[in-house]
């Protein structure tokens, strides 16, 4: 009798505990729009690869955090020589790769060696073009030599393209990547998901919050919304469709994530072609577009109008949106002055992104129509966009978001090397000066001058800064809001008890 | 004939639905509540009201104005696509029936080739090659119609050529094209009219599908397919906007199919006398 009662009691206790146990979840499901074509972040420019592997599987010498700050990674510290051309990294000790092999200076020399120089395998070799050589000093010290001073090299080494890989398993890095991060790949089902499990050899097992992390790939925004609402996905860190957020804004179970990106969304008006080589026409176009109205209509209010090619969250940003404000009457006057009293017809090439490019294109078309500019929309796929406007310089108007950090220098590339067709010697001089400048306040002053020049020239029609939009289960904490680099670093995420 | 038509209920319903579509298109030529392409004529996602009968879309455009202008677009696509099919397909088909031999064989194989691919796939292929746009999508649908009308007119014409009067006309020294125009075409007209109504419905559906896939009519011109596409991604905000273009497409296609079925019943050649000479 007593045993029966004890057994009943025991099961009652188990039942009471069950809900509490259920809450301590040990897995995380992360939704993504695009699937990575490979799992090697060092040899491809595809953002989806970094978004799965960065920090979770692979780590770099430095590490970039949510706010774009450079933190120690596999190097616990570093010293920069006075001339800025030699960087000595002191590596962390006692670190092992997921296969149990030890990490040391040889791995760094191998990893950096394969992404620099003329034989670089890197998907973005320009990130490391300033690195001339990498030398092992001893097992825990590595020295990198630069051919020219480069203020961004420590940042770039902390991106997915600069991570430290394992030489012994390099042949299968695309399918079974072995890194030093807290997770390793367990299962990959193409077109559906990739599952990560704990790296048994990770240096700090207590800091790993999940037993499994699943990246699930859902392209369609309506299907994505449904998956979140149904609880099939815990976090969708990067949503391209701002309209999808409406479903979560007023729902306590979810938290909408709004952060910043490095994406300056601009409409390029081809400097090589009539009538866009006329400054008056460029000013007319800028006056015709209500940037806040564009953000409201195309991006559902998410996004910050910009007047130049610089991220508003950067301390050196200058707000130049007042230079050519929305004023359709002024736009019509300027068009008449330029010799187009009845406006003109043109074409407007739209790449695939649904929100900023396709919806944005429709809104801009409507604004331009109000001042007499008839823009025919030409939607294209990325391959066509890269071949036509971007590499062939074949376009009148096109729109794209430039997502590389601190990329104002693209306006100095000149008409032979970049699709804008912009050419201004005084701007090029400022960018040249920046390249050799190490002093932060002098750099900031140069950046401000550069912003001013392209804003006055309307080197592009500057529209808005792309927001970082995402949604998470309200109980998931520690998810990045901003996106300084292409990454879904979930090592700091955890379930709130 | 008229009495039989009035007693044919589904035919009448078809006439009413198609009449509604034509009326909407005609009215929209002269008047719309708002300019259909103009944004922010009202707040985005405004529900139905006296100011906006079917509410507004995500850009604050008046949905009723866009639906009735969209009817123009659909009718234009149907007329031109069916027109291409009739103008090119019927002469080909009648010629095949008249001359038979290798000409008939070649045409038959080409028609088989066209039918080997589903119509919408052919249309997507053609628009992907020639670039998206209203004109190209109409051409793509029209090319498929050429094959349809060539086959239908060949079959119907063969039957007529098998009768005595075309042979009599030939014996009396009439030219081949004269016989085709005076004796064959009038006798296959009813089959062609029925087929044209059905192809009209298919053309509207195909254009909506192409626009939905982004290959058809380009913004800012309203098209039911594109409206459906735009509304779909906004379903979580306002699902009603997806209903209107969907219902418009469904009613237009239903109306044309009922009309076609009714015409087939009413024009059944077995119930009437062939016209001779």
PDB file of N, CA and C in Angstrom, chain A residues 363-456:
ATOM      1  N   UNK A 363       7.569  53.196 -55.853  1.00  0.00           N
ATOM      2  CA  UNK A 363       7.303  54.470 -55.187  1.00  0.00           C
ATOM      3  C   UNK A 363       8.074  55.596 -55.874  1.00  0.00           C
ATOM      4  N   UNK A 364       9.346  55.337 -56.173  1.00  0.00           N
ATOM      5  CA  UNK A 364      10.162  56.364 -56.838  1.00  0.00           C
ATOM      6  C   UNK A 364       9.576  56.694 -58.209  1.00  0.00           C
ATOM      7  N   UNK A 365       9.116  55.647 -58.921  1.00  0.00           N
ATOM      8  CA  UNK A 365       8.486  55.875 -60.232  1.00  0.00           C
ATOM      9  C   UNK A 365       7.320  56.855 -60.098  1.00  0.00           C
ATOM     10  N   UNK A 366       6.518  56.672 -59.035  1.00  0.00           N
ATOM     11  CA  UNK A 366       5.365  57.555 -58.831  1.00  0.00           C
ATOM     12  C   UNK A 366       5.820  58.984 -58.529  1.00  0.00           C
ATOM     13  N   UNK A 367       6.893  59.114 -57.702  1.00  0.00           N
ATOM     14  CA  UNK A 367       7.402  60.461 -57.406  1.00  0.00           C
ATOM     15  C   UNK A 367       7.924  61.133 -58.666  1.00  0.00           C
ATOM     16  N   UNK A 368       8.670  60.389 -59.475  1.00  0.00           N
ATOM     17  CA  UNK A 368       9.249  60.968 -60.690  1.00  0.00           C
ATOM     18  C   UNK A 368       8.153  61.374 -61.670  1.00  0.00           C
ATOM     19  N   UNK A 369       7.079  60.551 -61.710  1.00  0.00           N
ATOM     20  CA  UNK A 369       5.981  60.858 -62.633  1.00  0.00           C
ATOM     21  C   UNK A 369       5.360  62.218 -62.295  1.00  0.00           C
ATOM     22  N   UNK A 370       5.344  62.575 -61.015  1.00  0.00           N
ATOM     23  CA  UNK A 370       4.739  63.837 -60.597  1.00  0.00           C
ATOM     24  C   UNK A 370       5.469  65.047 -61.166  1.00  0.00           C
ATOM     25  N   UNK A 371       6.764  64.905 -61.476  1.00  0.00           N
ATOM     26  CA  UNK A 371       7.490  66.045 -62.036  1.00  0.00           C
ATOM     27  C   UNK A 371       7.726  65.856 -63.529  1.00  0.00           C
ATOM     28  N   UNK A 372       7.107  64.840 -64.110  1.00  0.00           N
ATOM     29  CA  UNK A 372       7.159  64.683 -65.559  1.00  0.00           C
ATOM     30  C   UNK A 372       8.198  63.694 -66.062  1.00  0.00           C
ATOM     31  N   UNK A 373       8.893  63.006 -65.138  1.00  0.00           N
ATOM     32  CA  UNK A 373       9.873  62.012 -65.586  1.00  0.00           C
ATOM     33  C   UNK A 373       9.180  60.659 -65.653  1.00  0.00           C
ATOM     34  N   UNK A 374       9.184  60.066 -66.854  1.00  0.00           N
ATOM     35  CA  UNK A 374       8.486  58.812 -67.064  1.00  0.00           C
ATOM     36  C   UNK A 374       9.518  57.684 -67.029  1.00  0.00           C
ATOM     37  N   UNK A 375       9.574  56.956 -65.915  1.00  0.00           N
ATOM     38  CA  UNK A 375      10.586  55.906 -65.754  1.00  0.00           C
ATOM     39  C   UNK A 375       9.940  54.536 -65.937  1.00  0.00           C
ATOM     40  N   UNK A 376      10.400  53.816 -66.950  1.00  0.00           N
ATOM     41  CA  UNK A 376       9.879  52.468 -67.171  1.00  0.00           C
ATOM     42  C   UNK A 376      10.651  51.495 -66.290  1.00  0.00           C
ATOM     43  N   UNK A 377       9.934  50.690 -65.503  1.00  0.00           N
ATOM     44  CA  UNK A 377      10.597  49.757 -64.592  1.00  0.00           C
ATOM     45  C   UNK A 377      11.039  48.500 -65.340  1.00  0.00           C
ATOM     46  N   UNK A 378      12.278  48.083 -65.092  1.00  0.00           N
ATOM     47  CA  UNK A 378      12.803  46.863 -65.711  1.00  0.00           C
ATOM     48  C   UNK A 378      13.304  45.942 -64.603  1.00  0.00           C
ATOM     49  N   UNK A 379      12.445  45.014 -64.116  1.00  0.00           N
ATOM     50  CA  UNK A 379      12.899  44.106 -63.065  1.00  0.00           C
ATOM     51  C   UNK A 379      13.848  43.055 -63.631  1.00  0.00           C
ATOM     52  N   UNK A 380      14.957  42.796 -62.950  1.00  0.00           N
ATOM     53  CA  UNK A 380      15.928  41.803 -63.419  1.00  0.00           C
ATOM     54  C   UNK A 380      16.360  40.904 -62.260  1.00  0.00           C
ATOM     55  N   UNK A 381      16.976  39.780 -62.591  1.00  0.00           N
ATOM     56  CA  UNK A 381      17.571  38.898 -61.582  1.00  0.00           C
ATOM     57  C   UNK A 381      18.988  39.400 -61.279  1.00  0.00           C
ATOM     58  N   UNK A 382      19.585  38.885 -60.185  1.00  0.00           N
ATOM     59  CA  UNK A 382      20.913  39.377 -59.794  1.00  0.00           C
ATOM     60  C   UNK A 382      21.950  39.174 -60.881  1.00  0.00           C
ATOM     61  N   UNK A 383      21.917  38.008 -61.543  1.00  0.00           N
ATOM     62  CA  UNK A 383      22.927  37.740 -62.572  1.00  0.00           C
ATOM     63  C   UNK A 383      22.846  38.796 -63.667  1.00  0.00           C
ATOM     64  N   UNK A 384      21.610  39.131 -64.067  1.00  0.00           N
ATOM     65  CA  UNK A 384      21.430  40.152 -65.104  1.00  0.00           C
ATOM     66  C   UNK A 384      21.868  41.517 -64.607  1.00  0.00           C
ATOM     67  N   UNK A 385      21.581  41.792 -63.328  1.00  0.00           N
ATOM     68  CA  UNK A 385      21.940  43.098 -62.770  1.00  0.00           C
ATOM     69  C   UNK A 385      23.458  43.263 -62.739  1.00  0.00           C
ATOM     70  N   UNK A 386      24.161  42.209 -62.320  1.00  0.00           N
ATOM     71  CA  UNK A 386      25.616  42.276 -62.245  1.00  0.00           C
ATOM     72  C   UNK A 386      26.217  42.439 -63.641  1.00  0.00           C
ATOM     73  N   UNK A 387      25.632  41.741 -64.607  1.00  0.00           N
ATOM     74  CA  UNK A 387      26.163  41.772 -65.962  1.00  0.00           C
ATOM     75  C   UNK A 387      25.836  43.106 -66.651  1.00  0.00           C
ATOM     76  N   UNK A 388      24.600  43.583 -66.490  1.00  0.00           N
ATOM     77  CA  UNK A 388      24.180  44.809 -67.175  1.00  0.00           C
ATOM     78  C   UNK A 388      24.661  46.057 -66.472  1.00  0.00           C
ATOM     79  N   UNK A 389      23.910  46.553 -65.478  1.00  0.00           N
ATOM     80  CA  UNK A 389      24.293  47.815 -64.843  1.00  0.00           C
ATOM     81  C   UNK A 389      25.657  47.771 -64.147  1.00  0.00           C
ATOM     82  N   UNK A 390      25.925  46.712 -63.376  1.00  0.00           N
ATOM     83  CA  UNK A 390      27.073  46.763 -62.470  1.00  0.00           C
ATOM     84  C   UNK A 390      28.409  46.603 -63.181  1.00  0.00           C
ATOM     85  N   UNK A 391      28.492  45.633 -64.115  1.00  0.00           N
ATOM     86  CA  UNK A 391      29.766  45.431 -64.806  1.00  0.00           C
ATOM     87  C   UNK A 391      29.767  46.027 -66.204  1.00  0.00           C
ATOM     88  N   UNK A 392      28.588  46.071 -66.843  1.00  0.00           N
ATOM     89  CA  UNK A 392      28.525  46.595 -68.204  1.00  0.00           C
ATOM     90  C   UNK A 392      28.234  48.086 -68.252  1.00  0.00           C
ATOM     91  N   UNK A 393      27.957  48.690 -67.073  1.00  0.00           N
ATOM     92  CA  UNK A 393      27.612  50.117 -66.969  1.00  0.00           C
ATOM     93  C   UNK A 393      26.437  50.461 -67.883  1.00  0.00           C
ATOM     94  N   UNK A 394      25.573  49.486 -68.151  1.00  0.00           N
ATOM     95  CA  UNK A 394      24.477  49.662 -69.093  1.00  0.00           C
ATOM     96  C   UNK A 394      23.175  49.883 -68.326  1.00  0.00           C
ATOM     97  N   UNK A 395      22.849  51.139 -68.053  1.00  0.00           N
ATOM     98  CA  UNK A 395      21.614  51.473 -67.337  1.00  0.00           C
ATOM     99  C   UNK A 395      21.420  52.984 -67.371  1.00  0.00           C
ATOM    100  N   UNK A 396      20.192  53.433 -67.127  1.00  0.00           N
ATOM    101  CA  UNK A 396      19.926  54.851 -66.899  1.00  0.00           C
ATOM    102  C   UNK A 396      19.846  55.103 -65.399  1.00  0.00           C
ATOM    103  N   UNK A 397      18.850  54.408 -64.792  1.00  0.00           N
ATOM    104  CA  UNK A 397      18.672  54.498 -63.348  1.00  0.00           C
ATOM    105  C   UNK A 397      18.665  53.078 -62.803  1.00  0.00           C
ATOM    106  N   UNK A 398      19.237  52.887 -61.614  1.00  0.00           N
ATOM    107  CA  UNK A 398      19.083  51.602 -60.941  1.00  0.00           C
ATOM    108  C   UNK A 398      19.194  51.854 -59.445  1.00  0.00           C
ATOM    109  N   UNK A 399      18.763  50.878 -58.664  1.00  0.00           N
ATOM    110  CA  UNK A 399      18.757  51.069 -57.204  1.00  0.00           C
ATOM    111  C   UNK A 399      19.430  49.863 -56.575  1.00  0.00           C
ATOM    112  N   UNK A 400      20.263  50.110 -55.563  1.00  0.00           N
ATOM    113  CA  UNK A 400      20.853  48.987 -54.843  1.00  0.00           C
ATOM    114  C   UNK A 400      21.299  49.475 -53.477  1.00  0.00           C
ATOM    115  N   UNK A 401      21.384  48.552 -52.539  1.00  0.00           N
ATOM    116  CA  UNK A 401      21.853  48.888 -51.206  1.00  0.00           C
ATOM    117  C   UNK A 401      23.307  48.440 -51.100  1.00  0.00           C
ATOM    118  N   UNK A 402      24.200  49.390 -50.805  1.00  0.00           N
ATOM    119  CA  UNK A 402      25.633  49.072 -50.708  1.00  0.00           C
ATOM    120  C   UNK A 402      25.935  48.683 -49.272  1.00  0.00           C
ATOM    121  N   UNK A 403      26.090  47.371 -49.022  1.00  0.00           N
ATOM    122  CA  UNK A 403      26.106  46.895 -47.636  1.00  0.00           C
ATOM    123  C   UNK A 403      27.501  46.744 -47.036  1.00  0.00           C
ATOM    124  N   UNK A 404      28.558  47.027 -47.800  1.00  0.00           N
ATOM    125  CA  UNK A 404      29.898  46.912 -47.211  1.00  0.00           C
ATOM    126  C   UNK A 404      30.110  48.069 -46.229  1.00  0.00           C
ATOM    127  N   UNK A 405      30.801  47.789 -45.104  1.00  0.00           N
ATOM    128  CA  UNK A 405      31.034  48.870 -44.147  1.00  0.00           C
ATOM    129  C   UNK A 405      32.015  49.908 -44.702  1.00  0.00           C
ATOM    130  N   UNK A 406      31.800  51.177 -44.369  1.00  0.00           N
ATOM    131  CA  UNK A 406      32.702  52.279 -44.704  1.00  0.00           C
ATOM    132  C   UNK A 406      33.146  52.247 -46.160  1.00  0.00           C
ATOM    133  N   UNK A 407      32.178  52.206 -47.073  1.00  0.00           N
ATOM    134  CA  UNK A 407      32.534  52.026 -48.482  1.00  0.00           C
ATOM    135  C   UNK A 407      32.397  53.305 -49.297  1.00  0.00           C
ATOM    136  N   UNK A 408      32.550  54.473 -48.659  1.00  0.00           N
ATOM    137  CA  UNK A 408      32.420  55.732 -49.399  1.00  0.00           C
ATOM    138  C   UNK A 408      33.483  55.841 -50.492  1.00  0.00           C
ATOM    139  N   UNK A 409      34.581  55.105 -50.320  1.00  0.00           N
ATOM    140  CA  UNK A 409      35.672  55.125 -51.297  1.00  0.00           C
ATOM    141  C   UNK A 409      35.280  54.636 -52.676  1.00  0.00           C
ATOM    142  N   UNK A 410      34.139  53.941 -52.815  1.00  0.00           N
ATOM    143  CA  UNK A 410      33.729  53.464 -54.146  1.00  0.00           C
ATOM    144  C   UNK A 410      33.472  54.623 -55.105  1.00  0.00           C
ATOM    145  N   UNK A 411      33.241  55.839 -54.572  1.00  0.00           N
ATOM    146  CA  UNK A 411      33.023  56.995 -55.451  1.00  0.00           C
ATOM    147  C   UNK A 411      34.331  57.523 -56.025  1.00  0.00           C
ATOM    148  N   UNK A 412      35.459  56.979 -55.520  1.00  0.00           N
ATOM    149  CA  UNK A 412      36.757  57.405 -56.046  1.00  0.00           C
ATOM    150  C   UNK A 412      37.274  56.411 -57.084  1.00  0.00           C
ATOM    151  N   UNK A 413      36.507  55.356 -57.384  1.00  0.00           N
ATOM    152  CA  UNK A 413      36.996  54.327 -58.307  1.00  0.00           C
ATOM    153  C   UNK A 413      37.022  54.802 -59.755  1.00  0.00           C
ATOM    154  N   UNK A 414      36.274  55.878 -60.046  1.00  0.00           N
ATOM    155  CA  UNK A 414      36.335  56.438 -61.396  1.00  0.00           C
ATOM    156  C   UNK A 414      35.427  55.730 -62.378  1.00  0.00           C
ATOM    157  N   UNK A 415      35.160  56.381 -63.511  1.00  0.00           N
ATOM    158  CA  UNK A 415      34.184  55.855 -64.473  1.00  0.00           C
ATOM    159  C   UNK A 415      34.646  54.576 -65.173  1.00  0.00           C
ATOM    160  N   UNK A 416      35.964  54.294 -65.176  1.00  0.00           N
ATOM    161  CA  UNK A 416      36.412  53.081 -65.853  1.00  0.00           C
ATOM    162  C   UNK A 416      36.268  51.850 -64.977  1.00  0.00           C
ATOM    163  N   UNK A 417      36.190  52.063 -63.648  1.00  0.00           N
ATOM    164  CA  UNK A 417      36.226  50.909 -62.756  1.00  0.00           C
ATOM    165  C   UNK A 417      34.981  50.726 -61.901  1.00  0.00           C
ATOM    166  N   UNK A 418      33.995  51.601 -62.042  1.00  0.00           N
ATOM    167  CA  UNK A 418      32.802  51.403 -61.226  1.00  0.00           C
ATOM    168  C   UNK A 418      31.572  51.927 -61.937  1.00  0.00           C
ATOM    169  N   UNK A 419      30.435  51.344 -61.609  1.00  0.00           N
ATOM    170  CA  UNK A 419      29.247  51.593 -62.420  1.00  0.00           C
ATOM    171  C   UNK A 419      28.660  52.992 -62.277  1.00  0.00           C
ATOM    172  N   UNK A 420      28.999  53.726 -61.187  1.00  0.00           N
ATOM    173  CA  UNK A 420      28.421  55.069 -61.035  1.00  0.00           C
ATOM    174  C   UNK A 420      28.787  55.969 -62.210  1.00  0.00           C
ATOM    175  N   UNK A 421      30.079  55.902 -62.625  1.00  0.00           N
ATOM    176  CA  UNK A 421      30.554  56.814 -63.659  1.00  0.00           C
ATOM    177  C   UNK A 421      30.916  58.172 -63.098  1.00  0.00           C
ATOM    178  N   UNK A 422      31.014  58.277 -61.765  1.00  0.00           N
ATOM    179  CA  UNK A 422      31.310  59.557 -61.104  1.00  0.00           C
ATOM    180  C   UNK A 422      32.808  59.802 -61.113  1.00  0.00           C
ATOM    181  N   UNK A 423      33.198  61.067 -61.318  1.00  0.00           N
ATOM    182  CA  UNK A 423      34.622  61.383 -61.362  1.00  0.00           C
ATOM    183  C   UNK A 423      34.822  62.801 -60.848  1.00  0.00           C
ATOM    184  N   UNK A 424      35.459  62.935 -59.680  1.00  0.00           N
ATOM    185  CA  UNK A 424      35.704  64.257 -59.109  1.00  0.00           C
ATOM    186  C   UNK A 424      37.079  64.239 -58.445  1.00  0.00           C
ATOM    187  N   UNK A 425      38.013  65.003 -59.021  1.00  0.00           N
ATOM    188  CA  UNK A 425      39.400  64.959 -58.557  1.00  0.00           C
ATOM    189  C   UNK A 425      39.537  65.360 -57.090  1.00  0.00           C
ATOM    190  N   UNK A 426      38.761  66.339 -56.643  1.00  0.00           N
ATOM    191  CA  UNK A 426      38.932  66.777 -55.257  1.00  0.00           C
ATOM    192  C   UNK A 426      38.420  65.714 -54.286  1.00  0.00           C
ATOM    193  N   UNK A 427      37.398  64.953 -54.717  1.00  0.00           N
ATOM    194  CA  UNK A 427      36.942  63.847 -53.874  1.00  0.00           C
ATOM    195  C   UNK A 427      38.014  62.759 -53.809  1.00  0.00           C
ATOM    196  N   UNK A 428      38.608  62.431 -54.966  1.00  0.00           N
ATOM    197  CA  UNK A 428      39.653  61.409 -55.001  1.00  0.00           C
ATOM    198  C   UNK A 428      40.817  61.782 -54.093  1.00  0.00           C
ATOM    199  N   UNK A 429      41.138  63.097 -54.054  1.00  0.00           N
ATOM    200  CA  UNK A 429      42.240  63.553 -53.213  1.00  0.00           C
ATOM    201  C   UNK A 429      41.944  63.301 -51.739  1.00  0.00           C
ATOM    202  N   UNK A 430      40.687  63.531 -51.335  1.00  0.00           N
ATOM    203  CA  UNK A 430      40.318  63.306 -49.929  1.00  0.00           C
ATOM    204  C   UNK A 430      40.445  61.821 -49.583  1.00  0.00           C
ATOM    205  N   UNK A 431      40.013  60.961 -50.511  1.00  0.00           N
ATOM    206  CA  UNK A 431      40.088  59.518 -50.245  1.00  0.00           C
ATOM    207  C   UNK A 431      41.547  59.066 -50.175  1.00  0.00           C
ATOM    208  N   UNK A 432      42.400  59.640 -51.038  1.00  0.00           N
ATOM    209  CA  UNK A 432      43.827  59.314 -50.986  1.00  0.00           C
ATOM    210  C   UNK A 432      44.414  59.686 -49.630  1.00  0.00           C
ATOM    211  N   UNK A 433      44.034  60.866 -49.171  1.00  0.00           N
ATOM    212  CA  UNK A 433      44.528  61.354 -47.888  1.00  0.00           C
ATOM    213  C   UNK A 433      44.109  60.400 -46.762  1.00  0.00           C
ATOM    214  N   UNK A 434      42.854  59.929 -46.843  1.00  0.00           N
ATOM    215  CA  UNK A 434      42.317  59.027 -45.820  1.00  0.00           C
ATOM    216  C   UNK A 434      43.139  57.752 -45.708  1.00  0.00           C
ATOM    217  N   UNK A 435      43.588  57.266 -46.858  1.00  0.00           N
ATOM    218  CA  UNK A 435      44.270  55.983 -46.910  1.00  0.00           C
ATOM    219  C   UNK A 435      45.522  55.998 -46.033  1.00  0.00           C
ATOM    220  N   UNK A 436      46.235  57.118 -46.031  1.00  0.00           N
ATOM    221  CA  UNK A 436      47.463  57.157 -45.253  1.00  0.00           C
ATOM    222  C   UNK A 436      47.287  57.735 -43.860  1.00  0.00           C
ATOM    223  N   UNK A 437      46.047  58.079 -43.516  1.00  0.00           N
ATOM    224  CA  UNK A 437      45.800  58.786 -42.255  1.00  0.00           C
ATOM    225  C   UNK A 437      45.523  57.805 -41.119  1.00  0.00           C
ATOM    226  N   UNK A 438      46.300  57.903 -40.020  1.00  0.00           N
ATOM    227  CA  UNK A 438      46.090  56.997 -38.894  1.00  0.00           C
ATOM    228  C   UNK A 438      45.349  57.692 -37.759  1.00  0.00           C
ATOM    229  N   UNK A 439      45.464  59.002 -37.669  1.00  0.00           N
ATOM    230  CA  UNK A 439      44.866  59.747 -36.561  1.00  0.00           C
ATOM    231  C   UNK A 439      43.339  59.758 -36.683  1.00  0.00           C
ATOM    232  N   UNK A 440      42.640  59.236 -35.668  1.00  0.00           N
ATOM    233  CA  UNK A 440      41.179  59.092 -35.759  1.00  0.00           C
ATOM    234  C   UNK A 440      40.441  60.402 -36.026  1.00  0.00           C
ATOM    235  N   UNK A 441      40.841  61.503 -35.400  1.00  0.00           N
ATOM    236  CA  UNK A 441      40.073  62.736 -35.586  1.00  0.00           C
ATOM    237  C   UNK A 441      40.322  63.302 -36.989  1.00  0.00           C
ATOM    238  N   UNK A 442      41.546  63.133 -37.489  1.00  0.00           N
ATOM    239  CA  UNK A 442      41.823  63.571 -38.859  1.00  0.00           C
ATOM    240  C   UNK A 442      41.050  62.723 -39.850  1.00  0.00           C
ATOM    241  N   UNK A 443      40.922  61.393 -39.560  1.00  0.00           N
ATOM    242  CA  UNK A 443      40.144  60.505 -40.426  1.00  0.00           C
ATOM    243  C   UNK A 443      38.680  60.953 -40.458  1.00  0.00           C
ATOM    244  N   UNK A 444      38.161  61.274 -39.269  1.00  0.00           N
ATOM    245  CA  UNK A 444      36.764  61.699 -39.191  1.00  0.00           C
ATOM    246  C   UNK A 444      36.547  62.967 -40.016  1.00  0.00           C
ATOM    247  N   UNK A 445      37.516  63.909 -39.935  1.00  0.00           N
ATOM    248  CA  UNK A 445      37.394  65.157 -40.694  1.00  0.00           C
ATOM    249  C   UNK A 445      37.401  64.866 -42.190  1.00  0.00           C
ATOM    250  N   UNK A 446      38.259  63.933 -42.611  1.00  0.00           N
ATOM    251  CA  UNK A 446      38.309  63.553 -44.026  1.00  0.00           C
ATOM    252  C   UNK A 446      36.984  62.923 -44.458  1.00  0.00           C
ATOM    253  N   UNK A 447      36.467  62.032 -43.622  1.00  0.00           N
ATOM    254  CA  UNK A 447      35.193  61.389 -43.951  1.00  0.00           C
ATOM    255  C   UNK A 447      34.084  62.423 -44.104  1.00  0.00           C
ATOM    256  N   UNK A 448      34.103  63.435 -43.213  1.00  0.00           N
ATOM    257  CA  UNK A 448      33.063  64.462 -43.294  1.00  0.00           C
ATOM    258  C   UNK A 448      33.173  65.259 -44.588  1.00  0.00           C
ATOM    259  N   UNK A 449      34.414  65.578 -44.974  1.00  0.00           N
ATOM    260  CA  UNK A 449      34.605  66.316 -46.215  1.00  0.00           C
ATOM    261  C   UNK A 449      34.151  65.483 -47.416  1.00  0.00           C
ATOM    262  N   UNK A 450      34.507  64.203 -47.383  1.00  0.00           N
ATOM    263  CA  UNK A 450      34.133  63.307 -48.489  1.00  0.00           C
ATOM    264  C   UNK A 450      32.612  63.234 -48.620  1.00  0.00           C
ATOM    265  N   UNK A 451      31.929  63.091 -47.477  1.00  0.00           N
ATOM    266  CA  UNK A 451      30.463  63.035 -47.499  1.00  0.00           C
ATOM    267  C   UNK A 451      29.870  64.287 -48.127  1.00  0.00           C
ATOM    268  N   UNK A 452      30.453  65.442 -47.741  1.00  0.00           N
ATOM    269  CA  UNK A 452      29.960  66.730 -48.218  1.00  0.00           C
ATOM    270  C   UNK A 452      30.069  66.829 -49.747  1.00  0.00           C
ATOM    271  N   UNK A 453      31.219  66.399 -50.278  1.00  0.00           N
ATOM    272  CA  UNK A 453      31.448  66.541 -51.724  1.00  0.00           C
ATOM    273  C   UNK A 453      30.436  65.710 -52.524  1.00  0.00           C
ATOM    274  N   UNK A 454      30.300  64.420 -52.167  1.00  0.00           N
ATOM    275  CA  UNK A 454      29.395  63.595 -52.983  1.00  0.00           C
ATOM    276  C   UNK A 454      27.942  64.002 -52.781  1.00  0.00           C
ATOM    277  N   UNK A 455      27.635  64.579 -51.597  1.00  0.00           N
ATOM    278  CA  UNK A 455      26.264  65.020 -51.363  1.00  0.00           C
ATOM    279  C   UNK A 455      25.928  66.211 -52.249  1.00  0.00           C
ATOM    280  N   UNK A 456      26.864  67.175 -52.343  1.00  0.00           N
ATOM    281  CA  UNK A 456      26.617  68.349 -53.176  1.00  0.00           C
ATOM    282  C   UNK A 456      26.546  67.976 -54.653  1.00  0.00           C
TER     283      UNK A 456
END
